[in-house]
mmCIF file of C-alpha atoms in Angstrom:
data_model
loop_
_atom_site.group_PDB
_atom_site.id
_atom_site.type_symbol
_atom_site.label_atom_id
_atom_site.label_comp_id
_atom_site.label_asym_id
_atom_site.label_seq_id
_atom_site.Cartn_x
_atom_site.Cartn_y
_atom_site.Cartn_z
ATOM 1 C CA MET A 1 -0.115 6.351 18.170
ATOM 2 C CA GLU A 2 2.594 5.439 14.627
ATOM 3 C CA ASP A 3 0.235 2.050 14.353
ATOM 4 C CA LYS A 4 -2.701 4.114 13.523
ATOM 5 C CA ARG A 5 -1.349 6.867 11.782
ATOM 6 C CA GLN A 6 0.277 3.390 9.347
ATOM 7 C CA ARG A 7 -2.526 1.878 9.058
ATOM 8 C CA GLY A 8 -4.884 5.087 7.936
ATOM 9 C CA GLN A 9 -2.038 5.757 5.401
ATOM 10 C CA GLY A 10 -2.265 1.972 4.462
ATOM 11 C CA SER A 11 -5.877 1.693 3.746
ATOM 12 C CA LEU A 12 -5.992 4.486 1.796
ATOM 13 C CA LEU A 13 -3.111 3.470 -0.696
ATOM 14 C CA PRO A 14 -4.977 1.171 -2.460
ATOM 15 C CA LEU A 15 -7.871 4.230 -3.492
ATOM 16 C CA LEU A 16 -5.250 6.413 -4.339
ATOM 17 C CA SER A 17 -3.070 4.422 -6.270
ATOM 18 C CA SER A 18 -6.523 2.944 -7.899
ATOM 19 C CA ILE A 19 -6.901 6.615 -9.139
ATOM 20 C CA SER A 20 -3.849 7.864 -9.570
ATOM 21 C CA ALA A 21 -4.399 4.177 -12.428
ATOM 22 C CA ILE A 22 -7.420 5.869 -13.464
ATOM 23 C CA PHE A 23 -5.747 9.484 -14.490
ATOM 24 C CA VAL A 24 -2.515 8.228 -16.337
ATOM 25 C CA GLY A 25 -5.410 5.642 -18.124
ATOM 26 C CA LEU A 26 -7.792 8.889 -19.491
ATOM 27 C CA LEU A 27 -4.232 11.256 -20.237
ATOM 28 C CA ILE A 28 -3.214 8.337 -22.514
ATOM 29 C CA GLY A 29 -5.786 8.190 -23.825
ATOM 30 C CA PHE A 30 -6.919 11.611 -24.782
ATOM 31 C CA LEU A 31 -2.871 11.094 -26.790
ATOM 32 C CA VAL A 32 -3.847 8.807 -28.879
ATOM 33 C CA LEU A 33 -7.097 11.066 -29.894
ATOM 34 C CA LEU A 34 -4.626 13.653 -30.642
ATOM 35 C CA CYS A 35 -2.318 11.504 -32.599
ATOM 36 C CA SER A 36 -5.093 9.797 -34.500
ATOM 37 C CA ASN A 37 -7.322 13.289 -35.429
ATOM 38 C CA ALA A 38 -5.777 16.252 -33.471
ATOM 39 C CA SER A 39 -9.512 18.568 -34.563
ATOM 40 C CA GLN A 40 -11.279 16.331 -32.681
ATOM 41 C CA ALA A 41 -9.798 14.686 -29.558
ATOM 42 C CA LEU A 42 -11.267 17.796 -27.449
ATOM 43 C CA PRO A 43 -14.718 16.540 -27.844
ATOM 44 C CA GLY A 44 -14.375 13.178 -28.823
ATOM 45 C CA PHE A 45 -12.420 12.796 -25.540
ATOM 46 C CA GLY A 46 -15.542 15.449 -23.733
ATOM 47 C CA ALA A 47 -17.548 12.214 -25.067
ATOM 48 C CA ILE A 48 -15.749 9.779 -23.587
ATOM 49 C CA LEU A 49 -16.314 11.881 -19.793
ATOM 50 C CA THR A 50 -20.006 13.356 -20.422
ATOM 51 C CA GLY A 51 -21.476 10.779 -23.423
ATOM 52 C CA ALA A 52 -22.891 8.496 -21.341
ATOM 53 C CA LEU A 53 -25.758 11.452 -19.660
ATOM 54 C CA THR A 54 -26.153 13.419 -22.669
ATOM 55 C CA HIS A 55 -29.483 11.322 -23.048
ATOM 56 C CA GLY A 56 -29.919 12.025 -19.300
ATOM 57 C CA MET A 57 -31.909 8.795 -17.176
ATOM 58 C CA LYS A 58 -31.785 7.196 -19.725
ATOM 59 C CA GLY A 59 -27.565 7.416 -20.199
ATOM 60 C CA VAL A 60 -27.723 6.555 -16.166
ATOM 61 C CA GLY A 61 -30.154 4.015 -16.767
ATOM 62 C CA GLN A 62 -27.875 2.290 -19.991
ATOM 63 C CA VAL A 63 -23.982 2.754 -17.584
ATOM 64 C CA PHE A 64 -26.756 0.462 -14.995
ATOM 65 C CA TYR A 65 -27.497 -2.335 -17.608
ATOM 66 C CA TYR A 66 -23.533 -2.770 -18.918
ATOM 67 C CA ALA A 67 -22.314 -2.426 -15.451
ATOM 68 C CA THR A 68 -24.816 -5.585 -14.332
ATOM 69 C CA PRO A 69 -22.995 -8.566 -16.150
ATOM 70 C CA ILE A 70 -19.093 -7.392 -15.061
ATOM 71 C CA MET A 71 -20.040 -6.432 -11.763
ATOM 72 C CA MET A 72 -20.903 -10.351 -11.137
ATOM 73 C CA THR A 73 -17.913 -11.355 -13.284
ATOM 74 C CA GLY A 74 -14.973 -8.735 -11.109
ATOM 75 C CA LEU A 75 -17.468 -9.967 -7.962
ATOM 76 C CA SER A 76 -16.240 -13.690 -8.492
ATOM 77 C CA VAL A 77 -12.379 -12.730 -9.579
ATOM 78 C CA GLY A 78 -12.453 -10.845 -6.320
ATOM 79 C CA PHE A 79 -14.040 -13.139 -4.336
ATOM 80 C CA ALA A 80 -11.982 -16.273 -5.434
ATOM 81 C CA PHE A 81 -8.920 -13.329 -4.605
ATOM 82 C CA GLN A 82 -9.802 -13.627 -1.068
ATOM 83 C CA SER A 83 -10.097 -16.709 -0.817
ATOM 84 C CA GLY A 84 -6.433 -16.878 -1.907
ATOM 85 C CA LEU A 85 -7.275 -18.690 -5.392
ATOM 86 C CA PHE A 86 -7.339 -16.608 -9.030
ATOM 87 C CA ASN A 87 -9.917 -17.449 -11.100
ATOM 88 C CA ILE A 88 -9.276 -16.401 -14.767
ATOM 89 C CA GLY A 89 -12.355 -18.963 -15.640
ATOM 90 C CA THR A 90 -14.926 -16.297 -15.590
ATOM 91 C CA PRO A 91 -15.566 -16.027 -19.125
ATOM 92 C CA GLY A 92 -16.206 -20.326 -18.982
ATOM 93 C CA GLN A 93 -18.273 -19.871 -16.177
ATOM 94 C CA PHE A 94 -19.521 -16.768 -17.894
ATOM 95 C CA ILE A 95 -21.008 -18.683 -20.942
ATOM 96 C CA VAL A 96 -22.160 -22.384 -19.296
ATOM 97 C CA GLY A 97 -24.451 -20.330 -16.868
ATOM 98 C CA GLY A 98 -25.787 -18.279 -19.568
ATOM 99 C CA PHE A 99 -26.700 -21.139 -21.934
ATOM 100 C CA GLY A 100 -28.234 -23.105 -18.779
ATOM 101 C CA ALA A 101 -30.974 -19.573 -18.511
ATOM 102 C CA CYS A 102 -31.110 -19.912 -22.118
ATOM 103 C CA TYR A 103 -32.183 -22.801 -22.112
ATOM 104 C CA VAL A 104 -35.050 -23.192 -18.938
ATOM 105 C CA GLY A 105 -35.862 -18.986 -21.401
ATOM 106 C CA ILE A 106 -37.132 -20.924 -24.303
ATOM 107 C CA MET A 107 -37.744 -24.571 -23.505
ATOM 108 C CA MET A 108 -39.540 -24.288 -20.420
ATOM 109 C CA LYS A 109 -41.765 -22.075 -21.814
ATOM 110 C CA SER A 110 -44.956 -23.548 -19.144
ATOM 111 C CA LEU A 111 -42.861 -22.234 -15.369
ATOM 112 C CA GLY A 112 -45.073 -18.959 -15.838
ATOM 113 C CA GLY A 113 -44.442 -16.281 -13.309
ATOM 114 C CA VAL A 114 -41.317 -17.687 -11.488
ATOM 115 C CA HIS A 115 -40.119 -19.364 -15.394
ATOM 116 C CA TRP A 116 -37.045 -16.027 -14.486
ATOM 117 C CA ILE A 117 -36.487 -16.978 -11.133
ATOM 118 C CA VAL A 118 -35.623 -20.275 -12.620
ATOM 119 C CA ALA A 119 -33.654 -19.511 -15.267
ATOM 120 C CA LEU A 120 -31.459 -17.575 -12.925
ATOM 121 C CA LEU A 121 -31.177 -20.777 -10.820
ATOM 122 C CA ALA A 122 -29.774 -22.979 -13.851
ATOM 123 C CA SER A 123 -27.229 -20.192 -14.947
ATOM 124 C CA ILE A 124 -25.600 -20.499 -11.049
ATOM 125 C CA LEU A 125 -25.908 -23.977 -10.540
ATOM 126 C CA LEU A 126 -24.308 -24.639 -14.508
ATOM 127 C CA GLY A 127 -21.190 -21.636 -12.680
ATOM 128 C CA ALA A 128 -21.698 -23.583 -10.109
ATOM 129 C CA LEU A 129 -19.882 -27.002 -11.297
ATOM 130 C CA TRP A 130 -18.148 -25.314 -13.625
ATOM 131 C CA GLY A 131 -15.916 -23.379 -11.431
ATOM 132 C CA CYS A 132 -15.685 -26.243 -8.507
ATOM 133 C CA VAL A 133 -13.681 -28.592 -11.452
ATOM 134 C CA PRO A 134 -10.726 -26.752 -10.959
ATOM 135 C CA GLY A 135 -11.408 -26.175 -6.992
ATOM 136 C CA ILE A 136 -11.435 -30.166 -6.766
ATOM 137 C CA LEU A 137 -8.609 -30.059 -9.415
ATOM 138 C CA LYS A 138 -6.640 -27.640 -6.800
ATOM 139 C CA ALA A 139 -7.940 -29.300 -4.064
ATOM 140 C CA PHE A 140 -6.555 -32.861 -4.203
ATOM 141 C CA PHE A 141 -4.513 -32.584 -7.260
ATOM 142 C CA ASN A 142 -2.400 -29.176 -6.406
ATOM 143 C CA VAL A 143 -3.851 -28.350 -10.289
ATOM 144 C CA ASN A 144 -3.046 -24.454 -10.624
ATOM 145 C CA GLU A 145 -6.222 -23.049 -10.712
ATOM 146 C CA VAL A 146 -5.310 -20.898 -13.549
ATOM 147 C CA ILE A 147 -4.059 -23.758 -15.815
ATOM 148 C CA ALA A 148 -7.682 -25.744 -15.201
ATOM 149 C CA ALA A 149 -9.698 -22.873 -14.826
ATOM 150 C CA ILE A 150 -7.798 -21.484 -18.468
ATOM 151 C CA MET A 151 -9.048 -24.950 -20.081
ATOM 152 C CA MET A 152 -12.216 -24.496 -19.282
ATOM 153 C CA ASN A 153 -12.774 -21.946 -20.373
ATOM 154 C CA TYR A 154 -12.005 -22.887 -23.558
ATOM 155 C CA ILE A 155 -13.941 -26.680 -23.034
ATOM 156 C CA GLY A 156 -17.248 -24.855 -21.861
ATOM 157 C CA MET A 157 -17.014 -21.938 -24.826
ATOM 158 C CA TYR A 158 -16.553 -24.720 -27.254
ATOM 159 C CA GLY A 159 -19.570 -27.169 -25.730
ATOM 160 C CA VAL A 160 -22.099 -24.947 -25.539
ATOM 161 C CA ASN A 161 -20.913 -23.694 -29.436
ATOM 162 C CA TRP A 162 -22.254 -27.360 -30.372
ATOM 163 C CA ILE A 163 -24.659 -27.790 -28.244
ATOM 164 C CA VAL A 164 -26.578 -24.462 -29.554
ATOM 165 C CA LYS A 165 -26.044 -25.456 -33.293
ATOM 166 C CA SER A 166 -27.027 -29.361 -32.578
ATOM 167 C CA TYR A 167 -29.821 -28.677 -30.460
ATOM 168 C CA LYS A 168 -32.482 -27.193 -33.612
ATOM 169 C CA PRO A 169 -35.238 -25.714 -31.082
ATOM 170 C CA MET A 170 -32.475 -23.842 -29.549
ATOM 171 C CA PHE A 171 -30.470 -22.728 -32.777
ATOM 172 C CA ASN A 172 -31.236 -19.349 -34.719
ATOM 173 C CA ASN A 173 -29.614 -20.397 -38.325
ATOM 174 C CA LEU A 174 -30.802 -17.437 -40.504
ATOM 175 C CA ARG A 175 -28.597 -14.791 -37.111
ATOM 176 C CA ASN A 176 -25.420 -18.204 -35.486
ATOM 177 C CA GLU A 177 -27.250 -17.271 -31.954
ATOM 178 C CA SER A 178 -29.508 -18.937 -29.797
ATOM 179 C CA ASN A 179 -33.516 -17.652 -30.159
ATOM 180 C CA PRO A 180 -35.169 -15.576 -28.308
ATOM 181 C CA VAL A 181 -36.603 -16.484 -24.238
ATOM 182 C CA ALA A 182 -39.859 -16.005 -23.694
ATOM 183 C CA ALA A 183 -41.572 -13.692 -22.520
ATOM 184 C CA THR A 184 -41.782 -14.538 -18.959
ATOM 185 C CA ALA A 185 -38.138 -15.480 -18.791
ATOM 186 C CA ASN A 186 -36.769 -12.011 -18.976
ATOM 187 C CA ILE A 187 -35.940 -10.422 -15.751
ATOM 188 C CA PRO A 188 -38.735 -8.046 -14.545
ATOM 189 C CA LYS A 189 -38.011 -4.025 -14.663
ATOM 190 C CA MET A 190 -38.910 -3.502 -10.601
ATOM 191 C CA GLY A 191 -39.805 -0.198 -11.220
ATOM 192 C CA LEU A 192 -36.925 0.781 -13.360
ATOM 193 C CA ASP A 193 -38.137 1.573 -16.420
ATOM 194 C CA LYS A 194 -39.878 4.698 -14.061
ATOM 195 C CA LEU A 195 -36.298 6.080 -13.453
ATOM 196 C CA PHE A 196 -34.850 5.369 -16.330
ATOM 197 C CA PRO A 197 -37.164 5.430 -19.329
ATOM 198 C CA GLY A 198 -35.865 4.431 -22.544
ATOM 199 C CA SER A 199 -33.357 2.281 -21.158
ATOM 200 C CA SER A 200 -32.458 -1.123 -20.975
ATOM 201 C CA VAL A 201 -31.650 -1.761 -17.170
ATOM 202 C CA ASN A 202 -33.751 -3.950 -15.973
ATOM 203 C CA GLY A 203 -33.787 -6.043 -12.078
ATOM 204 C CA GLY A 204 -30.611 -7.959 -12.718
ATOM 205 C CA PHE A 205 -29.363 -4.539 -11.532
ATOM 206 C CA LEU A 206 -30.716 -4.880 -8.295
ATOM 207 C CA ILE A 207 -30.638 -8.708 -8.188
ATOM 208 C CA GLY A 208 -26.092 -8.165 -8.484
ATOM 209 C CA ILE A 209 -26.154 -4.991 -5.530
ATOM 210 C CA VAL A 210 -27.665 -7.502 -3.725
ATOM 211 C CA PHE A 211 -25.252 -10.188 -3.893
ATOM 212 C CA ILE A 212 -22.530 -7.361 -3.971
ATOM 213 C CA ILE A 213 -23.560 -6.892 -0.411
ATOM 214 C CA LEU A 214 -23.804 -10.563 0.310
ATOM 215 C CA ILE A 215 -20.562 -11.713 -0.012
ATOM 216 C CA TYR A 216 -19.474 -8.486 0.983
ATOM 217 C CA LEU A 217 -21.089 -9.534 4.788
ATOM 218 C CA LEU A 218 -19.937 -13.534 3.625
ATOM 219 C CA LEU A 219 -16.699 -12.057 3.804
ATOM 220 C CA ASN A 220 -16.008 -9.587 6.377
ATOM 221 C CA LYS A 221 -19.388 -10.684 9.080
ATOM 222 C CA THR A 222 -19.311 -14.928 9.115
ATOM 223 C CA THR A 223 -17.260 -17.003 10.393
ATOM 224 C CA PHE A 224 -17.236 -19.350 7.224
ATOM 225 C CA GLY A 225 -15.423 -16.054 5.402
ATOM 226 C CA TYR A 226 -12.813 -15.580 7.828
ATOM 227 C CA GLU A 227 -12.016 -19.338 6.891
ATOM 228 C CA LEU A 228 -11.983 -18.906 3.737
ATOM 229 C CA LYS A 229 -10.022 -16.139 3.806
ATOM 230 C CA ALA A 230 -7.861 -17.513 6.487
ATOM 231 C CA VAL A 231 -7.110 -20.803 3.895
ATOM 232 C CA GLY A 232 -6.242 -17.832 1.054
ATOM 233 C CA HIS A 233 -3.595 -16.457 3.192
ATOM 234 C CA ASN A 234 -1.990 -19.544 4.459
ATOM 235 C CA ARG A 235 -3.417 -23.461 3.168
ATOM 236 C CA ASP A 236 -1.298 -24.815 5.833
ATOM 237 C CA ALA A 237 -1.800 -22.947 9.554
ATOM 238 C CA SER A 238 -5.763 -22.519 8.767
ATOM 239 C CA LYS A 239 -5.011 -27.093 7.952
ATOM 240 C CA TYR A 240 -3.191 -26.581 11.525
ATOM 241 C CA ALA A 241 -5.583 -25.169 12.686
ATOM 242 C CA GLY A 242 -8.286 -27.510 11.588
ATOM 243 C CA ILE A 243 -9.941 -25.672 8.954
ATOM 244 C CA ASN A 244 -10.907 -27.713 5.794
ATOM 245 C CA GLU A 245 -8.585 -26.239 3.776
ATOM 246 C CA LYS A 246 -8.980 -28.940 0.620
ATOM 247 C CA LYS A 247 -13.420 -27.761 1.285
ATOM 248 C CA SER A 248 -13.020 -24.234 1.363
ATOM 249 C CA ILE A 249 -11.299 -24.277 -1.833
ATOM 250 C CA ILE A 250 -13.518 -26.215 -3.355
ATOM 251 C CA VAL A 251 -16.933 -24.581 -2.514
ATOM 252 C CA SER A 252 -14.271 -21.056 -2.995
ATOM 253 C CA MET A 253 -14.810 -22.094 -6.299
ATOM 254 C CA ALA A 254 -17.996 -23.592 -6.480
ATOM 255 C CA ILE A 255 -19.272 -19.906 -5.097
ATOM 256 C CA ALA A 256 -17.588 -17.730 -7.344
ATOM 257 C CA GLY A 257 -18.653 -20.159 -10.748
ATOM 258 C CA ALA A 258 -21.748 -19.402 -9.040
ATOM 259 C CA ILE A 259 -21.813 -15.626 -9.040
ATOM 260 C CA ALA A 260 -20.488 -15.608 -12.916
ATOM 261 C CA GLY A 261 -22.586 -18.122 -14.512
ATOM 262 C CA LEU A 262 -25.108 -15.447 -13.392
ATOM 263 C CA ALA A 263 -23.475 -13.178 -14.680
ATOM 264 C CA GLY A 264 -24.367 -14.481 -18.307
ATOM 265 C CA GLY A 265 -27.952 -15.367 -16.860
ATOM 266 C CA LEU A 266 -28.284 -11.346 -16.099
ATOM 267 C CA LEU A 267 -27.390 -10.850 -19.367
ATOM 268 C CA TYR A 268 -29.056 -13.234 -21.900
ATOM 269 C CA LEU A 269 -32.349 -12.426 -19.431
ATOM 270 C CA ALA A 270 -32.043 -8.701 -19.369
ATOM 271 C CA GLY A 271 -35.679 -8.654 -22.371
ATOM 272 C CA SER A 272 -32.225 -6.446 -25.048
ATOM 273 C CA GLY A 273 -32.177 -8.840 -27.929
ATOM 274 C CA LYS A 274 -28.377 -9.900 -26.377
ATOM 275 C CA HIS A 275 -28.258 -14.413 -27.327
ATOM 276 C CA ILE A 276 -25.663 -16.420 -27.661
ATOM 277 C CA GLU A 277 -23.560 -16.143 -30.405
ATOM 278 C CA VAL A 278 -22.061 -19.677 -32.114
ATOM 279 C CA VAL A 279 -18.831 -18.056 -32.284
ATOM 280 C CA ASP A 280 -15.497 -19.480 -31.499
ATOM 281 C CA VAL A 281 -14.777 -16.527 -28.935
ATOM 282 C CA LEU A 282 -14.235 -16.015 -25.299
ATOM 283 C CA ALA A 283 -17.138 -14.167 -23.243
ATOM 284 C CA SER A 284 -15.400 -10.875 -22.745
ATOM 285 C CA GLU A 285 -17.401 -9.065 -20.188
ATOM 286 C CA GLY A 286 -15.220 -12.717 -18.026
ATOM 287 C CA PHE A 287 -12.486 -10.541 -18.619
ATOM 288 C CA THR A 288 -13.344 -7.196 -18.036
ATOM 289 C CA GLY A 289 -14.987 -8.606 -14.841
ATOM 290 C CA ILE A 290 -10.978 -9.415 -13.612
ATOM 291 C CA SER A 291 -9.686 -5.572 -14.939
ATOM 292 C CA VAL A 292 -13.357 -4.449 -12.514
ATOM 293 C CA ALA A 293 -11.706 -7.414 -9.334
ATOM 294 C CA LEU A 294 -7.971 -5.491 -9.813
ATOM 295 C CA LEU A 295 -8.983 -1.871 -10.080
ATOM 296 C CA GLY A 296 -11.473 -2.437 -7.235
ATOM 297 C CA PHE A 297 -9.326 -4.011 -5.458
ATOM 298 C CA ASN A 298 -10.876 -7.160 -5.048
ATOM 299 C CA ASN A 299 -13.502 -5.311 -2.551
ATOM 300 C CA PRO A 300 -16.871 -6.256 -3.070
ATOM 301 C CA ILE A 301 -17.873 -2.504 -2.690
ATOM 302 C CA GLY A 302 -14.577 -1.520 -4.402
ATOM 303 C CA ILE A 303 -15.769 -3.744 -7.487
ATOM 304 C CA PHE A 304 -18.865 -2.237 -7.337
ATOM 305 C CA VAL A 305 -18.147 1.584 -7.838
ATOM 306 C CA SER A 306 -15.218 0.390 -10.884
ATOM 307 C CA SER A 307 -18.242 -1.482 -12.459
ATOM 308 C CA ILE A 308 -19.752 1.868 -12.952
ATOM 309 C CA PHE A 309 -17.055 3.584 -13.688
ATOM 310 C CA ILE A 310 -15.745 0.789 -16.527
ATOM 311 C CA ALA A 311 -19.031 0.660 -17.764
ATOM 312 C CA TYR A 312 -19.530 4.724 -17.846
ATOM 313 C CA LEU A 313 -16.237 4.837 -20.333
ATOM 314 C CA THR A 314 -18.129 1.893 -22.162
ATOM 315 C CA ALA A 315 -20.899 4.127 -22.506
ATOM 316 C CA GLY A 316 -20.154 7.070 -23.327
ATOM 317 C CA GLY A 317 -16.672 5.312 -26.005
ATOM 318 C CA PHE A 318 -19.911 4.357 -28.238
ATOM 319 C CA TYR A 319 -20.106 8.638 -28.461
ATOM 320 C CA LEU A 320 -16.580 8.543 -29.842
ATOM 321 C CA GLN A 321 -18.245 7.437 -33.268
ATOM 322 C CA LEU A 322 -19.448 11.002 -34.200
ATOM 323 C CA TYR A 323 -16.045 12.094 -34.567
ATOM 324 C CA GLU A 324 -14.056 9.573 -36.476
ATOM 325 C CA PHE A 325 -12.674 7.597 -33.513
ATOM 326 C CA SER A 326 -13.078 4.178 -33.048
ATOM 327 C CA VAL A 327 -14.750 2.590 -29.836
ATOM 328 C CA GLU A 328 -11.705 0.515 -29.183
ATOM 329 C CA ILE A 329 -9.823 2.754 -27.825
ATOM 330 C CA ILE A 330 -11.624 3.051 -24.907
ATOM 331 C CA ASP A 331 -10.228 -0.793 -24.665
ATOM 332 C CA ILE A 332 -6.842 1.236 -24.614
ATOM 333 C CA ILE A 333 -7.592 3.460 -21.984
ATOM 334 C CA VAL A 334 -9.023 0.581 -20.109
ATOM 335 C CA ALA A 335 -5.877 -1.119 -20.453
ATOM 336 C CA VAL A 336 -3.724 1.247 -19.643
ATOM 337 C CA ILE A 337 -5.870 2.283 -16.342
ATOM 338 C CA ILE A 338 -5.781 -1.898 -15.250
ATOM 339 C CA TYR A 339 -2.032 -2.031 -15.829
ATOM 340 C CA PHE A 340 -1.241 1.025 -14.066
ATOM 341 C CA SER A 341 -3.166 -0.350 -11.076
ATOM 342 C CA ALA A 342 -1.706 -3.218 -11.156
ATOM 343 C CA PHE A 343 1.258 -2.502 -11.647
ATOM 344 C CA SER A 344 0.647 0.012 -8.099
ATOM 345 C CA LEU A 345 -0.505 -3.204 -6.546
ATOM 346 C CA VAL A 346 3.475 -4.649 -6.969
ATOM 347 C CA VAL A 347 4.417 -1.319 -5.808
ATOM 348 C CA ARG A 348 2.591 -1.076 -2.370
ATOM 349 C CA LEU A 349 3.659 -4.740 -1.484
ATOM 350 C CA ILE A 350 6.913 -3.832 -1.965
ATOM 351 C CA LEU A 351 6.767 -0.732 0.175
ATOM 352 C CA ALA A 352 4.978 -2.948 2.564
ATOM 353 C CA ARG A 353 7.450 -5.394 2.808
ATOM 354 C CA ILE A 354 10.390 -2.285 3.286
ATOM 355 C CA ARG A 355 7.636 -0.974 5.727
ATOM 356 C CA GLN A 356 8.463 -4.687 7.858
ATOM 357 C CA GLY A 357 11.831 -4.672 7.071
ATOM 358 C CA ARG A 358 12.361 -1.665 9.073
ATOM 359 C CA LYS A 359 10.277 -2.491 11.893
ATOM 360 C CA GLY A 360 12.576 -5.307 12.460
ATOM 361 C CA GLY A 361 15.433 -3.147 12.163
ATOM 362 C CA ASN A 362 14.075 -1.054 14.991
ATOM 363 C CA LYS A 363 12.916 -3.635 16.653
ATOM 364 C CA LEU A 364 17.095 -5.191 16.668
#
């Protein structure tokens, strides 16, 4: 009975810590507004909380649109973390996958009705290839995946910039960005334009939900998922049990890269006017995915909820400008939330060790 109660309390700790982190983040955000402009702090804070809903279903659709890419990059980070790996390479995988989608979308206009599907498959393939490089280095040479992934981020960013700028059919010289993809490469609305009229949301959101479900089932309902998590918990013990740990590491990073690459494809094929900008800046969607995964305690369902929440804050943040506040305040709020989420994770680990120590003492 006592063990069941402790397990129940343990399962609630991540949820309570995330809620408390959100509360602290919103509180500090309000204090920042108060210090910036006290007279407009309250309406500005109200805009953050309700701004996304001021346009009804259109506002909800915009939240889903903003959530789609960060849901995927968050899922990429969370999946790798479940396998004992920290995939900080999502920005590079995201932009390389996005490039694959844009290349097919611009150059292969004769594909017709399957154009957008082939473009998404290209984003998945290139993302997987980019993700498996740190996995190979980790598996065979024990190179830290964080260092390798950071290097791959910059190689991906500069490589895509160079190819887009050098390949004239893809480059819009006047706007310093890639050309628009063909209309047939845009992801269909799949009926969401009827539910959320006037918004930018499309079938990419539904594709994201499908991947959330698939990864959840893969990790929790399959032998393959069990092996991946086993290698993450203890690589040596997994090897002793007959699991090919090198293969698991490479496959895990490849799948994580594929998901992050798909995120790029879902953004640039959304038909919302997004193009690959030739700038020396890593994709923000990749780093936001780390925040989403951490807030969702690396669980696919939690990642889905946290991506919606951060997208809601982002959508509401645009209305801050009506009260003469900078939209970067939303970044401060999200950063504080993530900081306290990480801090609560450390506290949970310390408490777990203390609890284990007490159990050991009681047995003696």
